[in-house]
Amino acid sequence: MTYPDLAPESQALFARGRAVTPGGVNSPVRAFKAVGGTPRFMASGHGPYLVDVDGREYLDLVCSWGPMVLGHAHPTVVDAIQRAATHGFSFGTPTAGEVLLAEEIVSRVDAVDQVRLVSSGTEATMSAIRLARGFTGRSKVVKFAGCYHGHVDSLLAAAGSGLATFALPDTPGVTGAQAHETIVLAYNDVAAVEAAFAEHGSDIAAVITEAAAANMGVVAPRDGFNGELARIAHEYGALLVIDEVMTGFRVARGGWLELENRAGADWSPDLVTFGKVMGGGLPAAAFGGRAEIMSHLAPAGPVYQAGTLAGNPVAAACGLATLMQCSPEMYEALDRTADRVGRLVSDALGDEGVVHTLATAGNLFSIFFSEQAPDNYDQAREQEAWRYTAFFHSLLDNGVYLPPSAYEAWFVSAAHDDNALDRLVSALPAAAKAAAAAHPDIAKEFV
Ligand SMILES: *Cc1c(COP(=O)(O)O)cnc(C)c1O
């Protein structure tokens, strides 16, 4: 069976886009390579819905990969953006909005005394690593396989095995020297971290980890894992960088760190990175930490870091307006919605006898087509990802937009109400049947 062309306008734009942009997209996952078929070019979004250029409406379970925590075009946020824009878009000077946004972040996250605003999560992790190296005077960085920290050269290294090993670059263009400064370990493996520090401890500037891993599908840290990272890093005089770009201001008011604190954590990271939700859909991100460390950043200290558009007034207004709507009640509703969507999907797959696991970390979730929730990247890749392809396309045809890859988290928003979820409920049985009937070559059937 081959599937009909349901998206003529998207196909036409994709062809034109490919002529002037590598692969037709400005971020690789958007090209649908993992699932086959034509990426949908979106024309608008409202609440929990997206509308493509062919006029088809979708329930959005990607939410721009996290930022749209209130849904699309939330009226209060639109108003804040419009008001800010009326006063001018960029001055190259400090503005009040940056102070307000920084104060809001600092008030939400105990571990953060000061933040520096940047324009993307990649910049946040890149700058945090530079600061950690500048602060400690050391060069090596420990990261975990399957954790994504943006496209920072030295962090694009992921080892092929769970052994403590110096990484090879994951991509052409990253030099061996850059990758050589990165030690890649298996996620959730405390013994591997101990061993790496025993061997290289005096050269390690920092350990960087996602607060909860959600870029290999959702893989929660084992109880105590992040705390052990803090303990080991600090024992050797290294810093712990917790990457909350995805989890920050989404899984709780104070991000993943708040969830750990509620569960009794008695450790603290040295640096924290933010992005996604804090920009509300415009380019704004940040890194922050203890004043003692942040004061090493220029112009207060010697570690250089800068940005023409950093703290942009329109982006700051959008981020602040978004965070102001993110109340404790909003997070309770978000948790309930995420839980309900996860259970609906899992029940539908169960009804068709499809082997799968619903993996969660706070209100982040994803489905693995495998018997057990994975603990690390090697296990995550053992799933029957081709079932996801069939599942994805069936839902797409029936007006539900999932991440176009089996290795991404799913996202809901405060706008995902009962009406919105009804669309998912009616689309799920066919999608579960498609997943049950799928075969490993299925992606080739989509044009
Ligand atoms: C998305 C993401 C990044 C990169 O952010 P960009 O804004 O895409 O550069 C970094 N870390 C994590 C955990 C992310 O999920």
XYZ file of N, CA, C and O in Angstrom, residues 3 345 348-354 369 387 390-391 394-395 427-439 442:
116
model
N 0.592 5.600 0.161
C -0.354 6.556 0.711
C -0.514 7.765 -0.206
O 0.435 8.194 -0.835
N -3.116 7.002 24.983
C -2.296 6.395 23.936
C -1.908 4.976 24.333
O -2.020 4.032 23.539
N -4.853 2.596 24.067
C -5.207 2.259 22.679
C -4.226 1.236 22.108
O -4.631 0.270 21.440
N -2.934 1.425 22.382
C -1.930 0.461 21.889
C -2.125 -0.888 22.570
O -2.037 -1.937 21.918
N -2.417 -0.852 23.861
C -2.661 -2.091 24.595
C -3.834 -2.862 24.016
O -3.777 -4.088 23.884
N -4.900 -2.144 23.635
C -6.087 -2.788 23.064
C -5.756 -3.574 21.797
O -6.444 -4.535 21.458
N -4.728 -3.123 21.068
C -4.343 -3.829 19.834
C -3.182 -4.788 20.071
O -2.603 -5.319 19.112
N -2.795 -4.947 21.325
C -1.715 -5.888 21.645
C -0.339 -5.423 21.194
O 0.564 -6.249 21.002
N -0.169 -4.098 21.028
C 1.140 -3.590 20.587
C 2.062 -3.468 21.805
O 1.725 -2.789 22.779
N 8.361 1.661 21.739
C 7.809 0.393 21.257
C 8.749 -0.734 21.682
O 9.410 -1.372 20.881
N 7.333 0.874 14.150
C 5.903 0.922 14.526
C 5.467 2.377 14.737
O 4.334 2.757 14.478
N 4.278 4.095 11.458
C 2.893 3.811 11.070
C 1.908 4.553 11.969
O 0.905 5.114 11.503
N 2.219 4.547 13.246
C 1.379 5.217 14.241
C 1.314 6.725 13.946
O 0.229 7.329 13.891
N -0.716 7.540 10.654
C -2.162 7.376 10.836
C -2.735 8.568 11.598
O -3.771 9.132 11.225
N -2.059 8.968 12.664
C -2.543 10.120 13.433
C -2.473 11.397 12.597
O -3.394 12.225 12.627
N -9.028 9.430 16.955
C -8.002 9.020 15.989
C -7.184 7.820 16.454
O -6.559 7.133 15.638
N -7.188 7.549 17.760
C -6.262 6.541 18.293
C -6.514 5.103 17.839
O -5.542 4.380 17.546
N -7.773 4.631 17.773
C -7.941 3.209 17.429
C -7.303 2.837 16.088
O -6.607 1.811 15.994
N -7.497 3.669 15.068
C -6.909 3.356 13.752
C -5.388 3.392 13.823
O -4.693 2.564 13.204
N -4.860 4.357 14.581
C -3.398 4.471 14.678
C -2.804 3.262 15.390
O -1.746 2.755 15.002
N -3.490 2.793 16.428
C -2.998 1.615 17.151
C -3.029 0.385 16.240
O -2.102 -0.437 16.250
N -4.084 0.279 15.416
C -4.145 -0.829 14.438
C -2.990 -0.722 13.448
O -2.372 -1.733 13.083
N -2.701 0.504 12.985
C -1.595 0.699 12.039
C -0.272 0.298 12.685
O 0.570 -0.346 12.039
N -0.089 0.648 13.961
C 1.154 0.270 14.651
C 1.259 -1.249 14.760
O 2.336 -1.829 14.581
N 0.125 -1.902 15.023
C 0.128 -3.363 15.150
C 0.481 -4.028 13.820
O 1.152 -5.056 13.791
N 0.015 -3.422 12.707
C 0.206 -4.032 11.387
C 1.511 -3.592 10.719
O 1.817 -4.015 9.606
N 2.284 -2.734 11.370
C 3.465 -2.142 10.728
C 4.545 -3.189 10.458
O 4.550 -4.262 11.050
N 5.474 -2.867 9.548
C 6.633 -3.705 9.276
C 7.858 -2.805 9.134
O 7.716 -1.595 8.925
N 8.361 0.276 6.582
C 7.168 1.054 6.305
C 7.429 2.509 5.882
O 6.671 3.079 5.096
